Amino acid sequence: MTLTRNLLATTCLSLAAGAVSAQDMTDSMTIVSWGGAYQNSQVKAYAEPYMAANPGVSITWDESSNEAVAKLRAQAEAGNITWDLVDVEGPDSQRLCDEGLAMEIDFDEDLAAGEDGSTATEDFGPSVINDCFIPQIVFSTTFGYRTDVADWNGATPDSLCAIFDLEKFPGKRSLEKRPKKNLEWALLCDGVAKEDLYDVLDEDGGVERALAKLDTIKDQVVWWSAGADTPQLLADGEVVMGSTYNGRLFSVIEEQKQPVAMLWDWQVFDFDGWIIPADLPEDRLARVMDFVKFATDTQRLADQAKYISYGPARASSQPLVSTHADMGIEMGPHMPTNPANQKNFLVNNIEWWADNQDDVEARFQSWLVK
């Protein structure tokens, strides 16, 4: 993307947001998210306080974030952008930004400064992964396991590779029905060093090597598409261990008090945040920008951690993380960024997945039906 295009996009955004008065902003927004406990945390920390401060504004939620790229492509092709703000993971934001489907922003102009005096760019730091991505949280995908499996004879999984050990830890597993993370975990447990993962995936036969490792447990896997699936499968005893987002596991462990424990080994960190669809009408864009500035300030991001165990993306928010809004427990130890939980971890390689997602996804889905 050229410098000229960057400047034009930023200038147009600032002019569009500034040209519409508060009275002329639309009073409704459609926000796309993931449903479940995560979306509820956004409702409680962002949407309800915003609507209280702006009487008459209504927000409709669409739980389609896992289909964001395909649906925004279709909306753009039809010339009918029906979404106003979309929650996406880092790699999807990169793809949408590269394709011109997400709007670029000026972080220090359009977002609030940190309460510690830092600029937005300084405060968000490494979570500013591209010009279109407005960070909210750091989360991880990791594993939960039942603590009451009789066939394990008292053994407890203490490493990622327990997933592939059907002899010591028999029973059904649940894995996401996507290649991302599954391929990295498979290679780690096939002896590949962390620093070599994406070099191996780039090699001829690298993806196939990961799939071959997954083949060793394929007939014991229940494949999930929604983040709520693994917690429910664990709670019902239909699987003995499975991957999902750490916030989902927090809910089933701490809120539902199920006999489930967390396996943090080789959790995969991701950034999650907002993108604004390109080419919104001025009145809709102005409302979205007003909401985003509010929803990503220091206090609001800290408030989200009262409802779910995801780390706020702003450094200035971290000291404000306190106790759970309903249970009163300290949330710090339940964050993926807690040092005790980071002995082994991966950071999702956003560039690699942005470049290879479509091809690897097709190969993975073909492998699934074999």
One Martini backbone bead per residue (centre of mass of N, CA, C, O) as a GRO file, in nm:
protein
  370
    1MET     BB    1   0.096   0.036   0.023
    2THR     BB    2   0.084   0.356  -0.019
    3LEU     BB    3   0.140   0.661   0.108
    4THR     BB    4  -0.091   0.805  -0.032
    5ARG     BB    5  -0.313   0.615   0.061
    6ASN     BB    6  -0.272   0.653   0.361
    7LEU     BB    7  -0.326   0.958   0.369
    8LEU     BB    8  -0.605   0.955   0.242
    9ALA     BB    9  -0.745   0.768   0.440
   10THR     BB   10  -0.692   0.938   0.695
   11THR     BB   11  -0.817   1.202   0.598
   12CYS     BB   12  -1.102   1.092   0.538
   13LEU     BB   13  -1.159   0.997   0.823
   14SER     BB   14  -1.131   1.266   0.975
   15LEU     BB   15  -1.338   1.423   0.807
   16ALA     BB   16  -1.581   1.238   0.849
   17ALA     BB   17  -1.584   1.247   1.163
   18GLY     BB   18  -1.583   1.576   1.179
   19ALA     BB   19  -1.834   1.661   0.983
   20VAL     BB   20  -2.016   1.527   1.202
   21SER     BB   21  -2.242   1.574   1.417
   22ALA     BB   22  -2.391   1.450   1.687
   23GLN     BB   23  -2.683   1.494   1.568
   24ASP     BB   24  -2.598   1.333   1.281
   25MET     BB   25  -2.574   1.076   1.400
   26THR     BB   26  -2.633   0.773   1.422
   27ASP     BB   27  -2.842   0.553   1.646
   28SER     BB   28  -2.704   0.299   1.502
   29MET     BB   29  -2.551  -0.035   1.543
   30THR     BB   30  -2.344  -0.292   1.394
   31ILE     BB   31  -2.198  -0.556   1.577
   32VAL     BB   32  -1.923  -0.780   1.551
   33SER     BB   33  -1.889  -1.107   1.700
   34TRP     BB   34  -1.863  -1.422   1.915
   35GLY     BB   35  -2.008  -1.440   2.160
   36GLY     BB   36  -2.069  -1.509   2.465
   37ALA     BB   37  -1.851  -1.412   2.708
   38TYR     BB   38  -1.711  -1.201   2.534
   39GLN     BB   39  -1.952  -1.033   2.441
   40ASN     BB   40  -2.050  -0.972   2.726
   41SER     BB   41  -1.800  -0.802   2.804
   42GLN     BB   42  -1.863  -0.579   2.594
   43VAL     BB   43  -2.137  -0.498   2.690
   44LYS     BB   44  -2.054  -0.419   2.985
   45ALA     BB   45  -1.791  -0.231   2.921
   46TYR     BB   46  -1.914  -0.067   2.658
   47ALA     BB   47  -2.218  -0.053   2.564
   48GLU     BB   48  -2.376   0.027   2.818
   49PRO     BB   49  -2.214   0.287   2.887
   50TYR     BB   50  -2.261   0.425   2.613
   51MET     BB   51  -2.573   0.430   2.618
   52ALA     BB   52  -2.591   0.592   2.883
   53ALA     BB   53  -2.426   0.844   2.750
   54ASN     BB   54  -2.629   0.779   2.478
   55PRO     BB   55  -2.923   0.844   2.436
   56GLY     BB   56  -3.080   0.638   2.174
   57VAL     BB   57  -2.872   0.430   2.142
   58SER     BB   58  -2.824   0.140   1.933
   59ILE     BB   59  -2.731  -0.218   1.955
   60THR     BB   60  -2.636  -0.466   1.724
   61TRP     BB   61  -2.571  -0.816   1.727
   62ASP     BB   62  -2.320  -1.017   1.553
   63GLU     BB   63  -2.209  -1.373   1.535
   64SER     BB   64  -1.962  -1.347   1.265
   65SER     BB   65  -1.644  -1.342   1.301
   66ASN     BB   66  -1.563  -1.625   1.164
   67GLU     BB   67  -1.686  -1.472   0.875
   68ALA     BB   68  -1.571  -1.187   0.803
   69VAL     BB   69  -1.420  -1.204   0.535
   70ALA     BB   70  -1.639  -1.326   0.350
   71LYS     BB   71  -1.869  -1.117   0.417
   72LEU     BB   72  -1.717  -0.857   0.335
   73ARG     BB   73  -1.670  -0.935   0.048
   74ALA     BB   74  -1.971  -0.960  -0.027
   75GLN     BB   75  -2.058  -0.673   0.052
   76ALA     BB   76  -1.865  -0.523  -0.138
   77GLU     BB   77  -1.964  -0.653  -0.404
   78ALA     BB   78  -2.272  -0.547  -0.345
   79GLY     BB   79  -2.264  -0.254  -0.211
   80ASN     BB   80  -2.343  -0.363   0.111
   81ILE     BB   81  -2.275  -0.230   0.417
   82THR     BB   82  -2.403  -0.361   0.731
   83TRP     BB   83  -2.152  -0.308   0.892
   84ASP     BB   84  -1.970  -0.109   1.149
   85LEU     BB   85  -1.830  -0.337   1.342
   86VAL     BB   86  -1.536  -0.560   1.379
   87ASP     BB   87  -1.440  -0.855   1.525
   88VAL     BB   88  -1.090  -0.957   1.519
   89GLU     BB   89  -0.825  -1.115   1.433
   90GLY     BB   90  -0.520  -1.043   1.324
   91PRO     BB   91  -0.507  -1.196   1.043
   92ASP     BB   92  -0.782  -1.083   0.940
   93SER     BB   93  -0.701  -0.787   0.948
   94GLN     BB   94  -0.477  -0.810   0.736
   95ARG     BB   95  -0.651  -0.904   0.500
   96LEU     BB   96  -0.853  -0.664   0.503
   97CYS     BB   97  -0.639  -0.447   0.463
   98ASP     BB   98  -0.506  -0.553   0.198
   99GLU     BB   99  -0.808  -0.547   0.047
  100GLY     BB  100  -0.968  -0.275   0.142
  101LEU     BB  101  -1.202  -0.354   0.380
  102ALA     BB  102  -1.035  -0.176   0.573
  103MET     BB  103  -0.979   0.093   0.773
  104GLU     BB  104  -0.773   0.343   0.824
  105ILE     BB  105  -0.590   0.483   1.102
  106ASP     BB  106  -0.526   0.733   1.356
  107PHE     BB  107  -0.432   0.664   1.661
  108ASP     BB  108  -0.363   0.956   1.793
  109GLU     BB  109  -0.632   1.089   1.680
  110ASP     BB  110  -0.876   0.854   1.728
  111LEU     BB  111  -0.754   0.788   2.009
  112ALA     BB  112  -0.699   0.758   2.325
  113ALA     BB  113  -0.513   0.837   2.563
  114GLY     BB  114  -0.338   0.758   2.818
  115GLU     BB  115  -0.358   0.786   3.168
  116ASP     BB  116  -0.023   0.805   3.170
  117GLY     BB  117   0.036   0.997   2.893
  118SER     BB  118   0.024   0.828   2.659
  119THR     BB  119   0.004   0.731   2.364
  120ALA     BB  120  -0.163   0.510   2.184
  121THR     BB  121   0.082   0.380   2.051
  122GLU     BB  122   0.240   0.334   2.314
  123ASP     BB  123   0.017   0.178   2.475
  124PHE     BB  124  -0.024  -0.062   2.262
  125GLY     BB  125   0.213  -0.126   2.094
  126PRO     BB  126   0.239  -0.450   1.963
  127SER     BB  127  -0.083  -0.448   1.895
  128VAL     BB  128   0.003  -0.274   1.650
  129ILE     BB  129  -0.018  -0.455   1.343
  130ASN     BB  130  -0.188  -0.232   1.186
  131ASP     BB  131  -0.374   0.032   1.028
  132CYS     BB  132  -0.672  -0.122   1.106
  133PHE     BB  133  -0.609  -0.213   1.399
  134ILE     BB  134  -0.807  -0.222   1.707
  135PRO     BB  135  -0.724  -0.287   2.010
  136GLN     BB  136  -0.811  -0.494   2.306
  137ILE     BB  137  -0.680  -0.796   2.330
  138VAL     BB  138  -0.526  -1.065   2.506
  139PHE     BB  139  -0.518  -1.400   2.396
  140SER     BB  140  -0.581  -1.759   2.425
  141THR     BB  141  -0.504  -2.082   2.308
  142THR     BB  142  -0.605  -2.373   2.486
  143PHE     BB  143  -0.626  -2.622   2.747
  144GLY     BB  144  -0.860  -2.855   2.865
  145TYR     BB  145  -0.936  -3.078   3.154
  146ARG     BB  146  -1.023  -3.345   3.311
  147THR     BB  147  -1.008  -3.445   3.673
  148ASP     BB  148  -1.201  -3.745   3.647
  149VAL     BB  149  -1.028  -3.970   3.496
  150ALA     BB  150  -1.004  -4.302   3.547
  151ASP     BB  151  -0.808  -4.399   3.300
  152TRP     BB  152  -0.549  -4.224   3.424
  153ASN     BB  153  -0.453  -4.309   3.711
  154GLY     BB  154  -0.384  -3.998   3.825
  155ALA     BB  155  -0.305  -3.852   3.589
  156THR     BB  156  -0.153  -3.539   3.462
  157PRO     BB  157  -0.151  -3.300   3.247
  158ASP     BB  158   0.173  -3.106   3.163
  159SER     BB  159   0.146  -3.116   2.842
  160LEU     BB  160   0.067  -3.081   2.521
  161CYS     BB  161   0.146  -3.392   2.432
  162ALA     BB  162  -0.101  -3.531   2.565
  163ILE     BB  163  -0.285  -3.517   2.316
  164PHE     BB  164  -0.099  -3.760   2.171
  165ASP     BB  165  -0.156  -3.954   2.435
  166LEU     BB  166  -0.355  -4.235   2.427
  167GLU     BB  167  -0.239  -4.423   2.646
  168LYS     BB  168  -0.233  -4.230   2.903
  169PHE     BB  169  -0.484  -4.039   2.755
  170PRO     BB  170  -0.768  -4.143   2.713
  171GLY     BB  171  -0.986  -4.011   2.471
  172LYS     BB  172  -1.154  -3.746   2.378
  173ARG     BB  173  -1.102  -3.476   2.161
  174SER     BB  174  -1.078  -3.116   2.102
  175LEU     BB  175  -1.075  -2.934   1.787
  176GLU     BB  176  -1.032  -2.709   1.564
  177LYS     BB  177  -1.173  -2.648   1.230
  178ARG     BB  178  -0.857  -2.558   1.190
  179PRO     BB  179  -0.520  -2.509   1.128
  180LYS     BB  180  -0.472  -2.307   1.323
  181LYS     BB  181  -0.242  -2.430   1.571
  182ASN     BB  182  -0.252  -2.730   1.503
  183LEU     BB  183   0.013  -2.728   1.341
  184GLU     BB  184   0.202  -2.626   1.559
  185TRP     BB  185   0.146  -2.843   1.772
  186ALA     BB  186   0.225  -3.088   1.600
  187LEU     BB  187   0.523  -3.002   1.556
  188LEU     BB  188   0.614  -2.983   1.846
  189CYS     BB  189   0.530  -3.301   1.887
  190ASP     BB  190   0.754  -3.366   1.639
  191GLY     BB  191   1.030  -3.181   1.722
  192VAL     BB  192   0.988  -2.883   1.673
  193ALA     BB  193   1.104  -2.583   1.700
  194LYS     BB  194   0.980  -2.282   1.756
  195GLU     BB  195   1.178  -2.122   1.549
  196ASP     BB  196   1.092  -2.345   1.301
  197LEU     BB  197   0.793  -2.365   1.220
  198TYR     BB  198   0.767  -2.176   0.955
  199ASP     BB  199   0.987  -2.313   0.795
  200VAL     BB  200   0.850  -2.589   0.780
  201LEU     BB  201   0.578  -2.490   0.654
  202ASP     BB  202   0.735  -2.384   0.389
  203GLU     BB  203   0.796  -2.655   0.320
  204ASP     BB  204   0.798  -2.929   0.159
  205GLY     BB  205   0.577  -3.114   0.365
  206GLY     BB  206   0.504  -2.952   0.626
  207VAL     BB  207   0.199  -2.976   0.645
  208GLU     BB  208   0.196  -3.288   0.621
  209ARG     BB  209   0.343  -3.339   0.885
  210ALA     BB  210   0.124  -3.225   1.068
  211LEU     BB  211  -0.106  -3.409   0.967
  212ALA     BB  212   0.028  -3.676   1.049
  213LYS     BB  213   0.012  -3.619   1.350
  214LEU     BB  214  -0.300  -3.585   1.357
  215ASP     BB  215  -0.363  -3.876   1.259
  216THR     BB  216  -0.303  -4.016   1.545
  217ILE     BB  217  -0.603  -3.869   1.655
  218LYS     BB  218  -0.847  -3.833   1.460
  219ASP     BB  219  -1.051  -4.065   1.579
  220GLN     BB  220  -1.054  -3.869   1.868
  221VAL     BB  221  -1.195  -3.621   1.727
  222VAL     BB  222  -1.365  -3.322   1.804
  223TRP     BB  223  -1.496  -3.073   1.603
  224TRP     BB  224  -1.476  -2.719   1.623
  225SER     BB  225  -1.637  -2.377   1.574
  226ALA     BB  226  -1.713  -2.294   1.864
  227GLY     BB  227  -1.604  -2.173   2.168
  228ALA     BB  228  -1.839  -2.333   2.336
  229ASP     BB  229  -1.790  -2.637   2.281
  230THR     BB  230  -1.569  -2.742   2.473
  231PRO     BB  231  -1.694  -2.672   2.747
  232GLN     BB  232  -1.941  -2.854   2.698
  233LEU     BB  233  -1.792  -3.121   2.646
  234LEU     BB  234  -1.655  -3.125   2.922
  235ALA     BB  235  -1.906  -3.102   3.104
  236ASP     BB  236  -2.039  -3.373   2.963
  237GLY     BB  237  -1.795  -3.588   2.899
  238GLU     BB  238  -1.720  -3.613   2.576
  239VAL     BB  239  -1.446  -3.500   2.671
  240VAL     BB  240  -1.108  -3.479   2.819
  241MET     BB  241  -0.995  -3.277   2.596
  242GLY     BB  242  -0.941  -2.920   2.490
  243SER     BB  243  -0.974  -2.654   2.278
  244THR     BB  244  -0.962  -2.297   2.359
  245TYR     BB  245  -1.043  -2.019   2.506
  246ASN     BB  246  -0.948  -1.902   2.806
  247GLY     BB  247  -1.223  -1.766   2.880
  248ARG     BB  248  -1.396  -2.022   2.854
  249LEU     BB  249  -1.249  -2.184   3.076
  250PHE     BB  250  -1.295  -1.994   3.307
  251SER     BB  251  -1.601  -2.030   3.310
  252VAL     BB  252  -1.615  -2.345   3.363
  253ILE     BB  253  -1.439  -2.332   3.624
  254GLU     BB  254  -1.538  -2.067   3.799
  255GLU     BB  255  -1.853  -2.048   3.735
  256GLN     BB  256  -1.939  -2.370   3.701
  257LYS     BB  257  -1.760  -2.581   3.859
  258GLN     BB  258  -1.599  -2.774   3.696
  259PRO     BB  259  -1.393  -3.068   3.634
  260VAL     BB  260  -1.161  -2.840   3.541
  261ALA     BB  261  -0.850  -2.768   3.375
  262MET     BB  262  -0.555  -2.594   3.298
  263LEU     BB  263  -0.343  -2.585   2.996
  264TRP     BB  264  -0.071  -2.365   2.924
  265ASP     BB  265   0.092  -2.522   2.734
  266TRP     BB  266   0.138  -2.364   2.445
  267GLN     BB  267   0.008  -2.117   2.420
  268VAL     BB  268  -0.177  -1.898   2.194
  269PHE     BB  269  -0.127  -1.588   2.093
  270ASP     BB  270  -0.362  -1.313   2.057
  271PHE     BB  271  -0.509  -1.058   1.881
  272ASP     BB  272  -0.790  -0.845   1.953
  273GLY     BB  273  -1.025  -0.651   1.743
  274TRP     BB  274  -1.096  -0.381   1.545
  275ILE     BB  275  -1.285  -0.312   1.246
  276ILE     BB  276  -1.351  -0.087   0.978
  277PRO     BB  277  -1.537  -0.059   0.730
  278ALA     BB  278  -1.528   0.038   0.429
  279ASP     BB  279  -1.736   0.294   0.315
  280LEU     BB  280  -1.885   0.451   0.515
  281PRO     BB  281  -2.102   0.651   0.605
  282GLU     BB  282  -2.068   0.937   0.780
  283ASP     BB  283  -2.272   0.884   1.015
  284ARG     BB  284  -2.162   0.600   1.085
  285LEU     BB  285  -1.864   0.668   1.125
  286ALA     BB  286  -1.895   0.872   1.356
  287ARG     BB  287  -2.018   0.673   1.557
  288VAL     BB  288  -1.793   0.465   1.560
  289MET     BB  289  -1.562   0.654   1.652
  290ASP     BB  290  -1.692   0.729   1.919
  291PHE     BB  291  -1.704   0.443   2.034
  292VAL     BB  292  -1.405   0.355   2.006
  293LYS     BB  293  -1.281   0.571   2.187
  294PHE     BB  294  -1.434   0.473   2.437
  295ALA     BB  295  -1.379   0.146   2.426
  296THR     BB  296  -1.035   0.205   2.422
  297ASP     BB  297  -0.983   0.299   2.686
  298THR     BB  298  -0.838   0.242   2.978
  299GLN     BB  299  -1.092   0.168   3.150
  300ARG     BB  300  -1.251  -0.019   2.956
  301LEU     BB  301  -1.031  -0.240   2.928
  302ALA     BB  302  -1.023  -0.303   3.230
  303ASP     BB  303  -1.329  -0.375   3.261
  304GLN     BB  304  -1.334  -0.635   3.091
  305ALA     BB  305  -1.164  -0.804   3.313
  306LYS     BB  306  -1.429  -0.847   3.500
  307TYR     BB  307  -1.556  -1.081   3.281
  308ILE     BB  308  -1.267  -1.171   3.160
  309SER     BB  309  -0.951  -1.355   3.088
  310TYR     BB  310  -0.837  -1.086   2.935
  311GLY     BB  311  -0.593  -0.888   2.821
  312PRO     BB  312  -0.522  -0.577   2.793
  313ALA     BB  313  -0.373  -0.384   2.536
  314ARG     BB  314  -0.312  -0.175   2.743
  315ALA     BB  315  -0.080  -0.073   2.966
  316SER     BB  316  -0.261   0.129   3.142
  317SER     BB  317  -0.470  -0.111   3.224
  318GLN     BB  318  -0.325  -0.325   3.399
  319PRO     BB  319  -0.336  -0.186   3.695
  320LEU     BB  320  -0.674  -0.200   3.682
  321VAL     BB  321  -0.685  -0.484   3.733
  322SER     BB  322  -0.900  -0.689   3.925
  323THR     BB  323  -1.205  -0.799   3.988
  324HIS     BB  324  -1.467  -0.977   3.963
  325ALA     BB  325  -1.787  -0.863   3.935
  326ASP     BB  326  -1.925  -1.131   4.082
  327MET     BB  327  -1.690  -1.313   4.246
  328GLY     BB  328  -1.417  -1.146   4.352
  329ILE     BB  329  -1.180  -1.242   4.197
  330GLU     BB  330  -0.870  -1.247   4.100
  331MET     BB  331  -0.756  -1.191   3.760
  332GLY     BB  332  -0.450  -1.206   3.711
  333PRO     BB  333  -0.394  -1.530   3.723
  334HIS     BB  334  -0.600  -1.565   3.454
  335MET     BB  335  -0.397  -1.453   3.268
  336PRO     BB  336  -0.199  -1.515   2.995
  337THR     BB  337   0.021  -1.285   3.099
  338ASN     BB  338   0.101  -1.443   3.325
  339PRO     BB  339   0.405  -1.560   3.410
  340ALA     BB  340   0.306  -1.852   3.505
  341ASN     BB  341   0.168  -1.894   3.196
  342GLN     BB  342   0.470  -1.845   3.019
  343LYS     BB  343   0.676  -2.082   2.978
  344ASN     BB  344   0.498  -2.169   2.722
  345PHE     BB  345   0.480  -1.997   2.401
  346LEU     BB  346   0.287  -1.845   2.141
  347VAL     BB  347   0.289  -1.640   1.845
  348ASN     BB  348   0.107  -1.548   1.609
  349ASN     BB  349   0.173  -1.555   1.263
  350ILE     BB  350   0.033  -1.320   1.081
  351GLU     BB  351   0.177  -1.315   0.805
  352TRP     BB  352   0.164  -1.615   0.735
  353TRP     BB  353  -0.148  -1.644   0.751
  354ALA     BB  354  -0.223  -1.422   0.549
  355ASP     BB  355  -0.067  -1.572   0.305
  356ASN     BB  356  -0.185  -1.898   0.373
  357GLN     BB  357  -0.481  -1.956   0.455
  358ASP     BB  358  -0.637  -2.057   0.203
  359ASP     BB  359  -0.457  -2.297   0.126
  360VAL     BB  360  -0.445  -2.445   0.403
  361GLU     BB  361  -0.746  -2.473   0.442
  362ALA     BB  362  -0.797  -2.657   0.199
  363ARG     BB  363  -0.606  -2.886   0.292
  364PHE     BB  364  -0.745  -2.941   0.561
  365GLN     BB  365  -1.031  -3.007   0.459
  366SER     BB  366  -0.939  -3.245   0.284
  367TRP     BB  367  -0.823  -3.414   0.519
  368LEU     BB  368  -1.084  -3.445   0.691
  369VAL     BB  369  -1.242  -3.629   0.456
  370LYS     BB  370  -1.049  -3.894   0.446
   0.00000   0.00000   0.00000
